Amino acid sequence: VYGSLARAAKVRGQTSYVAKQGKKNKPRGCTHKRIQYNRRFVTAARFCGIGCYRCRGGTTARLTLS
């Protein structure tokens, strides 16, 4: 054991407290499916053929494969 348990929460104790912020709920149901479809097929069709999964990743991967 390299450090004692007394020093275990050193960094957490040093950081200042920040209250949690409220987040928007993620879309569910039909809305989520529509967003998935647009992400996979509609926007991907601009770079490759319809339904092409080669275009995943960064712009460098997209430029070299298509």
C-alpha positions as a Python dict, from the first residue, in 0.01 Angstrom:
ca = {
    (1, 'V'): (0, 0, 0),
    (2, 'Y'): (157, 325, -114),
    (3, 'G'): (-77, 574, 53),
    (4, 'S'): (-276, 565, 371),
    (5, 'L'): (-654, 589, 372),
    (6, 'A'): (-627, 924, 547),
    (7, 'R'): (-505, 1077, 219),
    (8, 'A'): (-763, 901, 3),
    (9, 'A'): (-1000, 1197, -47),
    (10, 'K'): (-734, 1469, -69),
    (11, 'V'): (-820, 1600, -414),
    (12, 'R'): (-1195, 1589, -361),
    (13, 'G'): (-1159, 1786, -40),
    (14, 'Q'): (-950, 2050, -215),
    (15, 'T'): (-1198, 2121, -493),
    (16, 'S'): (-1461, 2387, -446),
    (17, 'Y'): (-1826, 2286, -425),
    (18, 'V'): (-2037, 2354, -732),
    (19, 'A'): (-2411, 2294, -718),
    (20, 'K'): (-2557, 2058, -978),
    (21, 'Q'): (-2734, 2219, -1270),
    (22, 'G'): (-3063, 2105, -1413),
    (23, 'K'): (-3041, 1919, -1744),
    (24, 'K'): (-3291, 1880, -2024),
    (25, 'N'): (-3445, 1536, -2061),
    (26, 'K'): (-3327, 1329, -2355),
    (27, 'P'): (-3591, 1265, -2622),
    (28, 'R'): (-3776, 937, -2598),
    (29, 'G'): (-4000, 729, -2819),
    (30, 'C'): (-4077, 843, -3172),
    (31, 'T'): (-3874, 1161, -3133),
    (32, 'H'): (-3562, 964, -3043),
    (33, 'K'): (-3614, 728, -3336),
    (34, 'R'): (-3652, 1024, -3575),
    (35, 'I'): (-3326, 1177, -3450),
    (36, 'Q'): (-3151, 839, -3487),
    (37, 'Y'): (-3280, 799, -3843),
    (38, 'N'): (-3170, 1147, -3942),
    (39, 'R'): (-2826, 1094, -3789),
    (40, 'R'): (-2770, 757, -3956),
    (41, 'F'): (-2926, 794, -4299),
    (42, 'V'): (-3021, 1150, -4391),
    (43, 'T'): (-2702, 1331, -4294),
    (44, 'A'): (-2480, 1036, -4389),
    (45, 'A'): (-2626, 1038, -4741),
    (46, 'R'): (-2446, 1364, -4814),
    (47, 'F'): (-2107, 1192, -4786),
    (48, 'C'): (-2177, 835, -4908),
    (49, 'G'): (-2465, 630, -5033),
    (50, 'I'): (-2786, 586, -4836),
    (51, 'G'): (-2728, 388, -4517),
    (52, 'C'): (-2351, 396, -4544),
    (53, 'Y'): (-2173, 328, -4216),
    (54, 'R'): (-1825, 394, -4358),
    (55, 'C'): (-1853, 763, -4282),
    (56, 'R'): (-1829, 727, -3906),
    (57, 'G'): (-1544, 899, -3727),
    (58, 'G'): (-1367, 1227, -3787),
    (59, 'T'): (-1342, 1431, -4102),
    (60, 'T'): (-1008, 1276, -4198),
    (61, 'A'): (-1160, 928, -4203),
    (62, 'R'): (-1453, 1058, -4408),
    (63, 'L'): (-1225, 1222, -4664),
    (64, 'T'): (-1001, 919, -4711),
    (65, 'L'): (-1279, 661, -4750),
    (66, 'S'): (-1516, 840, -4982),
}
